[in-house]
């Protein structure tokens, strides 16, 4: 217990030092007013909870969404739209069957806020795919558990030798404390990387969920790396859908001792503008090397439906330098494949580039499916499969 309390104290002190005391702006030292955010409508959990914190937070959000939906349905317009969309969903269930079996209150809030039928259809198909994926994962988990139970001896522990082993068991809490201690050190000594979370208004509901997932993967990739960055989430809407999704997965994310800097402030209020570099695929300036004296900004946006150069326009308005990765110069990029990468892959490239100073090593995080060789192989396989189907149909017709 004393170890846990001391680690929390060190984490809070490191977070205060990283956010409060010293920021160099135009060669002057300023003291920025840092305030911890405490949610009023959702539970902020502690490490001593007797029940599952994730379940506790999820229940609080479910109550919030239920109350919000009931208030929304008091409006006759939304009530009429609700009845209309119910019939629309039943038709989609009959026509395509690509509709989730359970539509939650959160889903209804997103559907009622949509403006086009194509948006509702895309969202329902997205939720259906998530449901299918979760079911497949559960099946694989059950099969793996059955396989482990059949192969495991009754008197044998996971370490073997019937619990007679010289090795100590490394618990999950110990591993978490180890990773968090490295993040504490990074908050004090390592360069900063900023995620600009001010793009919620430009994303569809399923894109917001995808963005939250990519931010979670980015935090995880940084956490397990040997030399992590000091991450900042700037321009954050604390009550927005992205933070709500992150809070459901990480119940301790709003705790003062959580090793992540989340603020509603702009990066212009925290860092020297001359040191800021916005990473955007629409820039004409190619990034040649990693400079630890600069603060790189990654736009936290997922724009699969209508990809636009929003981050480029924002960086121009704010007068910030822009750069892009040398993807076309270093890789044989496939035709028709967009040169935009998920947030976690961008951060992984920066992590490895900083560690190795080797673009070839860092760009291994780029998905192979985007490269020319893999795309040509996939296209040939599709053509062969189509030719085989045509031959089969022609042979059946002749018979």
XYZ file of C-alpha atoms in Angstrom:
399
model
C 0.000 0.000 0.000
C 2.831 2.416 0.849
C 4.400 1.758 -2.554
C 1.122 2.591 -4.257
C 0.664 5.828 -2.296
C 4.244 6.922 -2.947
C 3.877 6.187 -6.675
C 0.688 8.265 -6.808
C 2.430 11.142 -5.047
C 5.395 11.033 -7.457
C 3.016 10.889 -10.429
C 1.023 13.921 -9.274
C 4.238 15.848 -8.588
C 5.599 14.993 -12.045
C 2.337 16.036 -13.678
C 2.367 19.340 -11.821
C 5.973 19.979 -12.808
C 5.270 19.105 -16.439
C 2.200 21.335 -16.683
C 2.601 24.146 -14.182
C 6.060 25.409 -13.652
C 8.309 25.994 -16.643
C 7.282 26.663 -20.240
C 9.551 28.761 -22.454
C 7.498 31.170 -24.553
C 9.423 33.809 -26.532
C 12.431 33.268 -24.235
C 10.409 34.068 -21.113
C 9.487 31.769 -18.257
C 5.784 31.760 -17.489
C 3.631 29.927 -14.984
C 0.612 28.359 -16.636
C -2.523 27.809 -14.583
C -3.103 24.089 -14.622
C -6.331 22.732 -13.164
C -7.346 19.143 -12.732
C -10.650 18.297 -14.310
C -13.208 16.374 -12.281
C -16.306 15.117 -14.042
C -19.583 15.982 -12.397
C -21.772 13.418 -14.130
C -19.466 10.393 -14.347
C -17.599 8.531 -11.694
C -13.907 9.223 -11.107
C -12.567 5.931 -9.824
C -9.702 5.218 -7.484
C -7.367 2.258 -7.254
C -9.088 0.870 -4.157
C -12.500 0.112 -5.692
C -14.030 -3.180 -4.624
C -15.951 -3.595 -7.894
C -14.801 -3.425 -11.497
C -14.088 0.286 -12.238
C -14.839 -0.119 -15.952
C -18.246 -1.601 -15.169
C -18.935 1.164 -12.678
C -18.100 3.922 -15.159
C -20.054 2.178 -17.953
C -23.153 2.020 -15.726
C -22.874 5.738 -14.966
C -22.647 6.599 -18.655
C -25.586 4.313 -19.497
C -27.689 6.229 -16.967
C -26.547 9.502 -18.497
C -27.410 8.407 -22.057
C -30.820 7.102 -20.955
C -31.650 10.403 -19.291
C -30.430 12.392 -22.301
C -32.519 10.287 -24.694
C -35.672 10.662 -22.599
C -35.191 14.445 -22.539
C -34.639 14.482 -26.282
C -37.797 12.461 -27.000
C -39.922 15.058 -25.222
C -39.487 17.164 -28.374
C -42.247 16.159 -30.878
C -39.817 16.418 -33.807
C -37.359 13.941 -32.320
C -40.224 11.695 -31.223
C -41.535 11.534 -34.804
C -38.022 10.906 -36.113
C -37.583 8.148 -33.497
C -40.693 6.307 -34.701
C -39.656 6.779 -38.328
C -36.131 5.446 -37.733
C -37.514 2.386 -35.930
C -39.381 1.398 -39.111
C -36.281 2.207 -41.162
C -34.165 -0.091 -38.959
C -36.656 -2.938 -39.243
C -36.565 -2.640 -43.027
C -32.731 -2.696 -43.002
C -32.806 -5.730 -40.731
C -35.059 -7.517 -43.224
C -33.218 -6.262 -46.331
C -29.524 -6.541 -45.401
C -29.488 -7.949 -41.850
C -26.534 -5.626 -41.165
C -28.101 -4.183 -38.022
C -26.957 -4.830 -34.433
C -29.220 -7.054 -32.365
C -29.331 -4.479 -29.550
C -29.536 -0.739 -30.183
C -28.468 1.130 -27.061
C -29.518 4.579 -25.868
C -26.162 5.930 -27.051
C -26.851 4.516 -30.515
C -30.239 6.195 -30.617
C -28.658 9.526 -29.670
C -26.263 9.236 -32.594
C -29.027 8.166 -34.997
C -31.307 11.036 -33.982
C -28.492 13.540 -34.481
C -27.718 12.255 -37.984
C -28.893 14.310 -40.946
C -28.882 11.761 -43.786
C -30.093 8.215 -44.258
C -26.670 7.150 -45.555
C -25.113 8.268 -42.254
C -27.584 6.189 -40.243
C -27.032 3.180 -42.478
C -23.227 3.489 -42.196
C -23.436 3.816 -38.420
C -25.710 0.783 -38.042
C -23.431 -1.291 -40.275
C -20.444 -0.162 -38.195
C -22.169 -1.221 -34.953
C -23.130 -4.545 -36.573
C -19.495 -5.209 -37.518
C -18.371 -4.397 -33.971
C -20.965 -6.812 -32.599
C -19.828 -9.611 -34.947
C -16.193 -8.965 -34.031
C -16.954 -9.132 -30.305
C -18.857 -12.404 -30.731
C -15.969 -13.951 -32.680
C -13.538 -12.847 -29.996
C -15.670 -14.433 -27.304
C -15.801 -17.708 -29.235
C -12.017 -17.725 -29.683
C -11.571 -16.933 -26.008
C -13.829 -19.826 -24.971
C -12.033 -22.253 -27.303
C -8.671 -21.130 -25.972
C -9.882 -21.548 -22.391
C -11.135 -25.063 -23.110
C -7.827 -25.938 -24.741
C -5.863 -24.609 -21.771
C -8.082 -26.430 -19.269
C -7.662 -29.738 -21.078
C -3.866 -29.425 -21.266
C -3.329 -28.107 -17.752
C -2.681 -30.546 -14.923
C -4.789 -30.256 -11.802
C -1.931 -29.783 -9.337
C 0.195 -27.630 -11.627
C 0.372 -23.829 -11.556
C 1.140 -21.594 -14.505
C 4.797 -21.812 -13.522
C 4.867 -25.604 -13.540
C 6.600 -27.968 -11.135
C 3.463 -28.245 -8.980
C 3.938 -24.738 -7.592
C 7.542 -25.515 -6.685
C 9.343 -22.731 -8.541
C 12.016 -20.212 -7.727
C 10.340 -17.498 -9.820
C 8.068 -14.865 -8.327
C 4.744 -14.198 -9.926
C 4.666 -10.831 -11.676
C 1.193 -9.406 -11.134
C -0.631 -7.062 -13.489
C -0.468 -4.223 -10.953
C 3.328 -4.550 -10.829
C 3.576 -4.360 -14.623
C 1.253 -1.323 -14.667
C 3.366 0.433 -12.033
C 6.503 -0.287 -14.066
C 5.040 1.196 -17.250
C 3.596 4.170 -15.368
C 6.972 4.890 -13.752
C 8.509 5.228 -17.226
C 5.731 7.632 -18.225
C 6.434 9.674 -15.082
C 10.079 9.940 -16.116
C 9.000 10.913 -19.647
C 6.800 13.709 -18.276
C 9.845 15.176 -16.558
C 12.631 14.677 -19.086
C 11.403 13.603 -22.550
C 10.170 15.655 -25.555
C 6.464 16.361 -25.914
C 4.088 15.103 -28.602
C 0.697 16.798 -28.931
C -2.576 15.280 -30.110
C -4.926 18.039 -31.286
C -8.374 16.813 -30.184
C -10.310 19.791 -31.520
C -11.894 18.082 -34.542
C -14.976 16.432 -33.044
C -17.345 18.636 -35.067
C -15.857 17.327 -38.336
C -16.340 13.606 -37.660
C -19.280 11.220 -37.994
C -20.325 9.158 -34.926
C -18.459 6.007 -35.951
C -15.412 8.114 -36.869
C -15.446 9.564 -33.356
C -15.404 6.054 -31.896
C -12.594 5.081 -34.246
C -10.649 8.195 -33.237
C -11.049 7.355 -29.538
C -9.762 3.839 -30.214
C -6.733 5.171 -32.097
C -5.937 7.568 -29.251
C -6.151 4.655 -26.826
C -3.786 2.593 -29.005
C -1.446 5.580 -29.214
C -1.302 5.876 -25.443
C -0.661 2.122 -25.172
C 2.096 2.172 -27.815
C 3.802 5.082 -26.064
C 3.411 3.414 -22.671
C 5.159 0.170 -23.597
C 7.946 1.786 -25.637
C 11.447 1.871 -24.138
C 11.692 5.655 -24.642
C 8.158 7.084 -24.387
C 7.155 10.656 -25.197
C 5.453 13.142 -22.919
C 1.966 13.043 -24.451
C -0.451 15.974 -24.448
C -4.126 15.894 -25.451
C -4.875 19.554 -26.250
C -8.118 21.327 -27.257
C -9.958 18.502 -25.533
C -13.709 18.591 -24.995
C -13.937 16.912 -21.588
C -17.652 16.147 -22.037
C -17.305 15.125 -25.686
C -17.802 11.645 -27.142
C -14.053 10.969 -27.502
C -13.297 11.527 -23.827
C -16.407 9.599 -22.825
C -15.195 6.607 -24.857
C -11.719 6.844 -23.373
C -13.169 7.137 -19.868
C -15.208 3.954 -20.346
C -12.057 2.026 -21.285
C -9.691 3.759 -18.829
C -11.738 4.628 -15.711
C -8.735 6.306 -14.042
C -8.054 8.705 -16.924
C -9.370 11.747 -14.988
C -7.487 10.920 -11.800
C -4.792 13.495 -10.907
C -2.119 10.780 -10.794
C -2.859 9.345 -14.238
C 0.312 9.740 -16.381
C -1.240 11.652 -19.290
C -1.619 15.400 -19.857
C -5.211 16.193 -20.868
C -6.175 19.849 -21.162
C -8.781 22.066 -22.787
C -6.053 24.591 -23.598
C -4.528 25.090 -27.009
C -0.952 24.048 -27.642
C -0.291 27.728 -28.462
C -0.929 28.540 -24.787
C 1.482 25.860 -23.562
C 4.440 25.751 -25.958
C 6.575 28.227 -27.872
C 4.980 28.761 -31.290
C 8.407 28.692 -32.986
C 8.953 25.121 -31.810
C 5.594 23.756 -33.000
C 5.389 21.577 -36.123
C 2.042 20.291 -37.421
C 2.245 16.864 -39.093
C -0.203 16.713 -41.999
C -0.116 14.606 -45.194
C -1.204 17.674 -47.203
C 1.979 19.645 -46.493
C 4.634 20.270 -49.172
C 7.543 20.207 -46.695
C 9.045 16.747 -46.165
C 10.292 15.779 -42.721
C 13.907 14.599 -43.070
C 14.796 13.790 -39.456
C 13.442 13.878 -35.928
C 14.375 17.020 -33.992
C 13.985 16.594 -30.193
C 13.866 20.377 -29.702
C 10.584 20.596 -31.674
C 7.060 19.775 -30.517
C 5.218 17.736 -33.143
C 1.426 18.014 -33.375
C -0.765 15.184 -34.657
C -4.328 16.038 -35.658
C -6.704 13.651 -33.860
C -9.125 13.279 -36.760
C -10.501 10.294 -38.669
C -11.998 11.414 -41.984
C -12.921 8.325 -43.952
C -16.164 9.724 -45.371
C -15.112 13.180 -46.593
C -11.312 13.526 -46.376
C -10.406 17.210 -46.401
C -7.258 19.174 -45.587
C -8.693 20.519 -42.330
C -5.454 20.215 -40.354
C -3.590 22.047 -43.131
C -6.066 24.932 -43.015
C -5.880 25.089 -39.220
C -2.067 25.141 -39.194
C -2.056 27.914 -41.825
C -4.505 30.038 -39.807
C -2.407 29.619 -36.656
C 0.872 30.265 -38.478
C 2.483 26.951 -37.529
C 5.087 25.124 -39.584
C 3.892 21.983 -41.347
C 5.657 18.777 -42.343
C 4.800 15.340 -43.699
C 6.447 11.932 -43.605
C 8.524 10.905 -46.682
C 6.103 8.139 -47.616
C 6.349 8.494 -51.411
C 10.114 8.983 -51.256
C 10.869 5.994 -48.994
C 8.111 3.543 -49.967
C 6.682 2.168 -53.194
C 3.193 3.488 -52.515
C 0.222 1.817 -54.135
C -1.970 3.737 -56.572
C -5.353 4.750 -55.228
C -4.238 4.448 -51.596
C -4.505 7.583 -49.466
C -1.344 8.697 -47.692
C -3.055 9.165 -44.335
C -2.202 6.847 -41.439
C -3.981 5.994 -38.178
C -2.928 8.056 -35.164
C -1.239 5.158 -33.376
C 0.875 4.335 -36.446
C 1.998 7.960 -36.754
C 3.091 7.948 -33.110
C 4.833 4.555 -33.493
C 6.788 5.950 -36.477
C 7.917 8.936 -34.383
C 8.880 6.672 -31.475
C 11.058 4.408 -33.624
C 12.464 7.304 -35.645
C 13.610 8.967 -32.453
C 15.108 5.718 -31.130
C 16.858 4.544 -34.322
C 17.160 7.678 -36.515
C 16.363 5.320 -39.395
C 13.386 6.007 -41.656
C 13.344 2.463 -43.062
C 13.022 1.021 -39.578
C 10.402 3.571 -38.510
C 8.249 3.180 -41.629
C 7.796 -0.542 -40.975
C 4.674 0.513 -39.076
C 2.999 1.517 -42.358
C 0.421 -1.177 -43.291
C 1.645 -3.461 -46.071
C -1.774 -3.308 -47.748
C -1.050 0.309 -48.763
C 2.109 -0.598 -50.693
C 2.141 -1.234 -54.442
C 3.360 -4.846 -54.318
C 0.661 -6.015 -51.900
C -2.085 -4.118 -53.723
C -1.080 -5.714 -57.030
C -1.022 -9.170 -55.413
C -4.473 -8.616 -53.910
C -5.828 -7.400 -57.263
C -4.436 -10.469 -59.080
C -6.037 -12.783 -56.533
C -9.388 -11.057 -57.028
C -9.099 -11.388 -60.803
C -8.185 -15.081 -60.550
C -11.116 -15.689 -58.210
C -13.461 -13.879 -60.607
C -12.179 -15.884 -63.608
C -12.695 -19.113 -61.678
C -16.279 -18.157 -60.878
C -16.958 -17.286 -64.531
C -15.522 -20.638 -65.674
C -17.679 -22.481 -63.130
C -20.816 -20.656 -64.280
C -20.052 -21.360 -67.968
C -19.459 -25.044 -67.271
C -22.788 -25.261 -65.420
C -24.589 -23.570 -68.329
C -23.118 -26.055 -70.853
C -24.298 -28.974 -68.732
